[in-house]
C-alpha cells in the first residue's frame, strides 16, 4: 500500500467489529496498518497475537479481492457514475459483514484436540483501486483480513481462514449479489 505524506491513503476504510474494538475507523493510516499486520494493538503497541519463531513467519493477513464486472467498471470509471462506485463500496462492506458473521474463526486446543471456534469479528483494511495490471479501467477492492480476531473472552488470537479459502467462489457470488 502507498500512503500519502500524512500517512493515510485515499479510498480506504477500516471494516469489522474487530477494527471497532481496536478503535480503528475511517481511512487506513500507515502506522495503524503496520501495527495490525504485525499483530499489535495500534493504540498501545501491545502484542495481541503471538508471532512465529525464527523458523516461522507471521502471516500478516488474507487478501480478499472484490472486482466489479467490466460493464460496471466502465460506467463508473469512464462515464464517471459515482453511484456505481458507492454501490461497489457498499457491496464490499456488506460482504465483509457476512464473512465476519459466518467465517470469522480462530483455533482452540483442548486435550490435544484442535477445533475451529467462531469469533464473529474481523479487522479488515479495504483499499479501492481503479485500474487493472494492464492499466485498463477495473473497479476493485482488496480487503485485507488481518490475522487477529477477538474471542468471546476478549482475548486476541490468530484467525483461522480455511473456510474462506474453501468458499472463495461463494464469497464472490455474495459480493456480486450485493452489487446487483
PDB file of C-alpha atoms in Angstrom:
ATOM      1  CA  UNK A   1       0.000   0.000   0.000  1.00  0.00           C
ATOM      2  CA  UNK A   2       1.214   3.506  -0.826  1.00  0.00           C
ATOM      3  CA  UNK A   3       0.397   6.170   1.764  1.00  0.00           C
ATOM      4  CA  UNK A   4       0.440   9.961   1.353  1.00  0.00           C
ATOM      5  CA  UNK A   5       2.605  12.382   3.325  1.00  0.00           C
ATOM      6  CA  UNK A   6       0.134  12.314   6.224  1.00  0.00           C
ATOM      7  CA  UNK A   7       0.438   8.531   6.459  1.00  0.00           C
ATOM      8  CA  UNK A   8      -3.070   7.968   5.080  1.00  0.00           C
ATOM      9  CA  UNK A   9      -4.358   6.517   1.850  1.00  0.00           C
ATOM     10  CA  UNK A  10      -7.426   7.681  -0.058  1.00  0.00           C
ATOM     11  CA  UNK A  11     -10.164   5.211  -0.996  1.00  0.00           C
ATOM     12  CA  UNK A  12      -9.553   3.089   2.086  1.00  0.00           C
ATOM     13  CA  UNK A  13     -11.617   2.072   5.094  1.00  0.00           C
ATOM     14  CA  UNK A  14     -11.440   0.017   8.251  1.00  0.00           C
ATOM     15  CA  UNK A  15     -14.281  -2.523   8.442  1.00  0.00           C
ATOM     16  CA  UNK A  16     -15.295  -5.037  11.094  1.00  0.00           C
ATOM     17  CA  UNK A  17     -16.169  -5.425  14.736  1.00  0.00           C
ATOM     18  CA  UNK A  18     -12.546  -6.269  15.499  1.00  0.00           C
ATOM     19  CA  UNK A  19     -11.446  -2.989  13.922  1.00  0.00           C
ATOM     20  CA  UNK A  20     -14.006  -1.156  16.056  1.00  0.00           C
ATOM     21  CA  UNK A  21     -12.705  -2.905  19.184  1.00  0.00           C
ATOM     22  CA  UNK A  22      -9.235  -1.571  18.352  1.00  0.00           C
ATOM     23  CA  UNK A  23     -10.577   1.953  17.763  1.00  0.00           C
ATOM     24  CA  UNK A  24      -9.900   1.811  14.013  1.00  0.00           C
ATOM     25  CA  UNK A  25     -12.292   3.945  11.960  1.00  0.00           C
ATOM     26  CA  UNK A  26     -12.198   5.923   8.739  1.00  0.00           C
ATOM     27  CA  UNK A  27      -9.215   5.963   6.393  1.00  0.00           C
ATOM     28  CA  UNK A  28      -6.474   3.391   6.834  1.00  0.00           C
ATOM     29  CA  UNK A  29      -3.317   5.001   8.216  1.00  0.00           C
ATOM     30  CA  UNK A  30       0.181   3.626   7.736  1.00  0.00           C
ATOM     31  CA  UNK A  31       1.101   3.368  11.437  1.00  0.00           C
ATOM     32  CA  UNK A  32      -2.155   1.628  12.386  1.00  0.00           C
ATOM     33  CA  UNK A  33      -1.984  -0.645   9.342  1.00  0.00           C
ATOM     34  CA  UNK A  34       1.568  -1.764  10.088  1.00  0.00           C
ATOM     35  CA  UNK A  35       0.724  -2.382  13.762  1.00  0.00           C
ATOM     36  CA  UNK A  36      -2.282  -4.548  12.869  1.00  0.00           C
ATOM     37  CA  UNK A  37      -0.271  -6.519  10.297  1.00  0.00           C
ATOM     38  CA  UNK A  38       2.351  -7.155  12.992  1.00  0.00           C
ATOM     39  CA  UNK A  39      -0.386  -8.390  15.368  1.00  0.00           C
ATOM     40  CA  UNK A  40      -0.061  -5.348  17.665  1.00  0.00           C
ATOM     41  CA  UNK A  41      -2.688  -3.040  19.193  1.00  0.00           C
ATOM     42  CA  UNK A  42      -2.260   0.244  17.275  1.00  0.00           C
ATOM     43  CA  UNK A  43      -3.154   2.315  20.372  1.00  0.00           C
ATOM     44  CA  UNK A  44      -0.871   0.658  22.932  1.00  0.00           C
ATOM     45  CA  UNK A  45       1.639  -1.206  20.737  1.00  0.00           C
ATOM     46  CA  UNK A  46       0.983  -4.320  22.882  1.00  0.00           C
ATOM     47  CA  UNK A  47       1.481  -7.605  21.001  1.00  0.00           C
ATOM     48  CA  UNK A  48      -2.011  -9.121  20.595  1.00  0.00           C
ATOM     49  CA  UNK A  49      -1.125 -12.379  18.870  1.00  0.00           C
ATOM     50  CA  UNK A  50       1.998 -14.453  19.101  1.00  0.00           C
ATOM     51  CA  UNK A  51       4.217 -14.230  16.047  1.00  0.00           C
ATOM     52  CA  UNK A  52       6.104 -17.273  14.809  1.00  0.00           C
ATOM     53  CA  UNK A  53       9.608 -18.132  15.897  1.00  0.00           C
ATOM     54  CA  UNK A  54      12.659 -17.560  13.748  1.00  0.00           C
ATOM     55  CA  UNK A  55      11.922 -20.546  11.522  1.00  0.00           C
ATOM     56  CA  UNK A  56       8.281 -19.474  11.161  1.00  0.00           C
ATOM     57  CA  UNK A  57       6.952 -16.321   9.572  1.00  0.00           C
ATOM     58  CA  UNK A  58       3.918 -14.395  10.755  1.00  0.00           C
ATOM     59  CA  UNK A  59       1.049 -14.395   8.258  1.00  0.00           C
ATOM     60  CA  UNK A  60       0.001 -10.748   8.330  1.00  0.00           C
ATOM     61  CA  UNK A  61      -3.422 -11.323   6.808  1.00  0.00           C
ATOM     62  CA  UNK A  62      -5.502 -12.681   3.977  1.00  0.00           C
ATOM     63  CA  UNK A  63      -6.321 -10.575   0.900  1.00  0.00           C
ATOM     64  CA  UNK A  64      -9.865 -10.977  -0.390  1.00  0.00           C
ATOM     65  CA  UNK A  65     -10.251  -9.152  -3.739  1.00  0.00           C
ATOM     66  CA  UNK A  66     -13.658  -7.918  -4.933  1.00  0.00           C
ATOM     67  CA  UNK A  67     -13.836  -6.926  -8.602  1.00  0.00           C
ATOM     68  CA  UNK A  68     -16.820  -5.269 -10.290  1.00  0.00           C
ATOM     69  CA  UNK A  69     -17.892  -6.616 -13.692  1.00  0.00           C
ATOM     70  CA  UNK A  70     -16.299  -4.835 -16.670  1.00  0.00           C
ATOM     71  CA  UNK A  71     -19.571  -3.064 -17.593  1.00  0.00           C
ATOM     72  CA  UNK A  72     -19.848  -1.615 -14.081  1.00  0.00           C
ATOM     73  CA  UNK A  73     -16.181  -0.595 -14.100  1.00  0.00           C
ATOM     74  CA  UNK A  74     -16.565   1.223 -17.424  1.00  0.00           C
ATOM     75  CA  UNK A  75     -19.758   3.033 -16.393  1.00  0.00           C
ATOM     76  CA  UNK A  76     -18.253   4.015 -13.038  1.00  0.00           C
ATOM     77  CA  UNK A  77     -14.738   4.966 -14.110  1.00  0.00           C
ATOM     78  CA  UNK A  78     -15.040   6.074 -17.739  1.00  0.00           C
ATOM     79  CA  UNK A  79     -18.548   7.557 -17.654  1.00  0.00           C
ATOM     80  CA  UNK A  80     -17.986   8.867 -14.121  1.00  0.00           C
ATOM     81  CA  UNK A  81     -21.083   7.372 -12.472  1.00  0.00           C
ATOM     82  CA  UNK A  82     -20.210   7.889  -8.797  1.00  0.00           C
ATOM     83  CA  UNK A  83     -23.309   5.910  -7.743  1.00  0.00           C
ATOM     84  CA  UNK A  84     -21.671   2.741  -9.038  1.00  0.00           C
ATOM     85  CA  UNK A  85     -18.502   3.374  -7.023  1.00  0.00           C
ATOM     86  CA  UNK A  86     -20.664   3.900  -3.936  1.00  0.00           C
ATOM     87  CA  UNK A  87     -22.592   0.686  -4.748  1.00  0.00           C
ATOM     88  CA  UNK A  88     -19.286  -1.198  -5.056  1.00  0.00           C
ATOM     89  CA  UNK A  89     -18.051   0.140  -1.704  1.00  0.00           C
ATOM     90  CA  UNK A  90     -21.356  -0.788  -0.043  1.00  0.00           C
ATOM     91  CA  UNK A  91     -21.268  -4.280  -1.596  1.00  0.00           C
ATOM     92  CA  UNK A  92     -17.724  -4.819  -0.278  1.00  0.00           C
ATOM     93  CA  UNK A  93     -18.723  -3.652   3.216  1.00  0.00           C
ATOM     94  CA  UNK A  94     -21.841  -5.827   3.256  1.00  0.00           C
ATOM     95  CA  UNK A  95     -19.889  -8.860   2.032  1.00  0.00           C
ATOM     96  CA  UNK A  96     -17.280  -8.352   4.760  1.00  0.00           C
ATOM     97  CA  UNK A  97     -20.130  -8.237   7.307  1.00  0.00           C
ATOM     98  CA  UNK A  98     -21.394 -11.607   6.017  1.00  0.00           C
ATOM     99  CA  UNK A  99     -17.857 -13.029   6.174  1.00  0.00           C
ATOM    100  CA  UNK A 100     -17.449 -11.703   9.693  1.00  0.00           C
ATOM    101  CA  UNK A 101     -20.694 -13.368  10.801  1.00  0.00           C
ATOM    102  CA  UNK A 102     -20.170 -16.697   9.025  1.00  0.00           C
ATOM    103  CA  UNK A 103     -16.379 -17.098   8.658  1.00  0.00           C
ATOM    104  CA  UNK A 104     -14.580 -15.277  11.500  1.00  0.00           C
ATOM    105  CA  UNK A 105     -12.822 -18.078  13.380  1.00  0.00           C
ATOM    106  CA  UNK A 106      -9.790 -18.947  15.446  1.00  0.00           C
ATOM    107  CA  UNK A 107      -8.343 -22.281  16.608  1.00  0.00           C
ATOM    108  CA  UNK A 108      -8.557 -23.593  20.132  1.00  0.00           C
ATOM    109  CA  UNK A 109      -6.912 -26.733  21.509  1.00  0.00           C
ATOM    110  CA  UNK A 110      -8.186 -28.705  24.497  1.00  0.00           C
ATOM    111  CA  UNK A 111      -6.883 -32.137  25.459  1.00  0.00           C
ATOM    112  CA  UNK A 112      -4.797 -32.324  22.300  1.00  0.00           C
ATOM    113  CA  UNK A 113      -7.832 -31.744  20.053  1.00  0.00           C
ATOM    114  CA  UNK A 114      -7.869 -28.552  17.958  1.00  0.00           C
ATOM    115  CA  UNK A 115     -11.187 -27.116  16.810  1.00  0.00           C
ATOM    116  CA  UNK A 116     -12.288 -24.031  14.915  1.00  0.00           C
ATOM    117  CA  UNK A 117     -14.261 -21.613  17.100  1.00  0.00           C
ATOM    118  CA  UNK A 118     -16.424 -18.734  15.895  1.00  0.00           C
ATOM    119  CA  UNK A 119     -15.360 -15.240  16.947  1.00  0.00           C
ATOM    120  CA  UNK A 120     -17.791 -13.062  14.968  1.00  0.00           C
ATOM    121  CA  UNK A 121     -15.237 -10.324  14.285  1.00  0.00           C
ATOM    122  CA  UNK A 122     -12.545  -9.333  11.841  1.00  0.00           C
ATOM    123  CA  UNK A 123     -10.106  -6.451  11.487  1.00  0.00           C
ATOM    124  CA  UNK A 124     -10.264  -5.525   7.792  1.00  0.00           C
ATOM    125  CA  UNK A 125      -8.410  -2.814   5.870  1.00  0.00           C
ATOM    126  CA  UNK A 126     -10.015  -2.211   2.480  1.00  0.00           C
ATOM    127  CA  UNK A 127      -8.239  -0.491  -0.414  1.00  0.00           C
ATOM    128  CA  UNK A 128     -10.239   0.535  -3.521  1.00  0.00           C
ATOM    129  CA  UNK A 129      -8.419   0.690  -6.876  1.00  0.00           C
ATOM    130  CA  UNK A 130      -9.499   1.781 -10.343  1.00  0.00           C
ATOM    131  CA  UNK A 131      -7.112   0.106 -12.790  1.00  0.00           C
ATOM    132  CA  UNK A 132      -6.002  -3.399 -13.664  1.00  0.00           C
ATOM    133  CA  UNK A 133      -2.382  -4.502 -14.003  1.00  0.00           C
ATOM    134  CA  UNK A 134      -2.733  -3.707 -17.720  1.00  0.00           C
ATOM    135  CA  UNK A 135      -3.863  -0.165 -16.796  1.00  0.00           C
ATOM    136  CA  UNK A 136      -7.431  -0.795 -18.003  1.00  0.00           C
ATOM    137  CA  UNK A 137     -10.389   0.582 -16.017  1.00  0.00           C
ATOM    138  CA  UNK A 138     -11.189  -2.003 -13.344  1.00  0.00           C
ATOM    139  CA  UNK A 139     -13.108  -1.071 -10.212  1.00  0.00           C
ATOM    140  CA  UNK A 140     -11.937  -3.417  -7.482  1.00  0.00           C
ATOM    141  CA  UNK A 141     -11.064  -3.531  -3.807  1.00  0.00           C
ATOM    142  CA  UNK A 142      -8.546  -5.511  -1.842  1.00  0.00           C
ATOM    143  CA  UNK A 143      -9.864  -6.321   1.610  1.00  0.00           C
ATOM    144  CA  UNK A 144      -7.058  -7.453   3.855  1.00  0.00           C
ATOM    145  CA  UNK A 145      -8.376  -9.510   6.758  1.00  0.00           C
ATOM    146  CA  UNK A 146      -5.719  -9.076   9.441  1.00  0.00           C
ATOM    147  CA  UNK A 147      -4.533 -12.191  11.227  1.00  0.00           C
ATOM    148  CA  UNK A 148      -6.191 -11.203  14.512  1.00  0.00           C
ATOM    149  CA  UNK A 149      -9.640 -11.803  15.924  1.00  0.00           C
ATOM    150  CA  UNK A 150     -11.071 -11.355  19.388  1.00  0.00           C
ATOM    151  CA  UNK A 151     -12.546 -14.337  21.251  1.00  0.00           C
ATOM    152  CA  UNK A 152     -15.704 -14.174  23.369  1.00  0.00           C
ATOM    153  CA  UNK A 153     -13.347 -13.864  26.378  1.00  0.00           C
ATOM    154  CA  UNK A 154     -11.871 -10.680  24.781  1.00  0.00           C
ATOM    155  CA  UNK A 155      -8.540 -12.418  24.107  1.00  0.00           C
ATOM    156  CA  UNK A 156      -6.954 -11.783  20.714  1.00  0.00           C
ATOM    157  CA  UNK A 157      -5.934 -14.811  18.646  1.00  0.00           C
ATOM    158  CA  UNK A 158      -4.787 -15.534  15.121  1.00  0.00           C
ATOM    159  CA  UNK A 159      -7.564 -16.062  12.592  1.00  0.00           C
ATOM    160  CA  UNK A 160      -8.365 -19.439  11.065  1.00  0.00           C
ATOM    161  CA  UNK A 161      -9.266 -18.869   7.405  1.00  0.00           C
ATOM    162  CA  UNK A 162      -9.573 -22.351   5.887  1.00  0.00           C
ATOM    163  CA  UNK A 163     -13.300 -21.904   5.204  1.00  0.00           C
ATOM    164  CA  UNK A 164     -12.673 -18.611   3.383  1.00  0.00           C
ATOM    165  CA  UNK A 165     -10.222 -20.294   1.021  1.00  0.00           C
ATOM    166  CA  UNK A 166     -12.608 -23.205   0.501  1.00  0.00           C
ATOM    167  CA  UNK A 167     -15.594 -20.929  -0.289  1.00  0.00           C
ATOM    168  CA  UNK A 168     -13.985 -18.263  -2.498  1.00  0.00           C
ATOM    169  CA  UNK A 169     -16.494 -18.753  -5.330  1.00  0.00           C
ATOM    170  CA  UNK A 170     -19.423 -18.450  -2.922  1.00  0.00           C
ATOM    171  CA  UNK A 171     -17.909 -15.302  -1.372  1.00  0.00           C
ATOM    172  CA  UNK A 172     -17.563 -13.739  -4.830  1.00  0.00           C
ATOM    173  CA  UNK A 173     -21.225 -14.520  -5.506  1.00  0.00           C
ATOM    174  CA  UNK A 174     -22.207 -12.762  -2.256  1.00  0.00           C
ATOM    175  CA  UNK A 175     -20.344  -9.639  -3.418  1.00  0.00           C
ATOM    176  CA  UNK A 176     -21.905  -9.751  -6.905  1.00  0.00           C
ATOM    177  CA  UNK A 177     -25.368 -10.230  -5.397  1.00  0.00           C
ATOM    178  CA  UNK A 178     -24.825  -7.264  -3.067  1.00  0.00           C
ATOM    179  CA  UNK A 179     -23.586  -5.176  -6.004  1.00  0.00           C
ATOM    180  CA  UNK A 180     -26.621  -6.098  -8.112  1.00  0.00           C
TER     181      UNK A 180
END
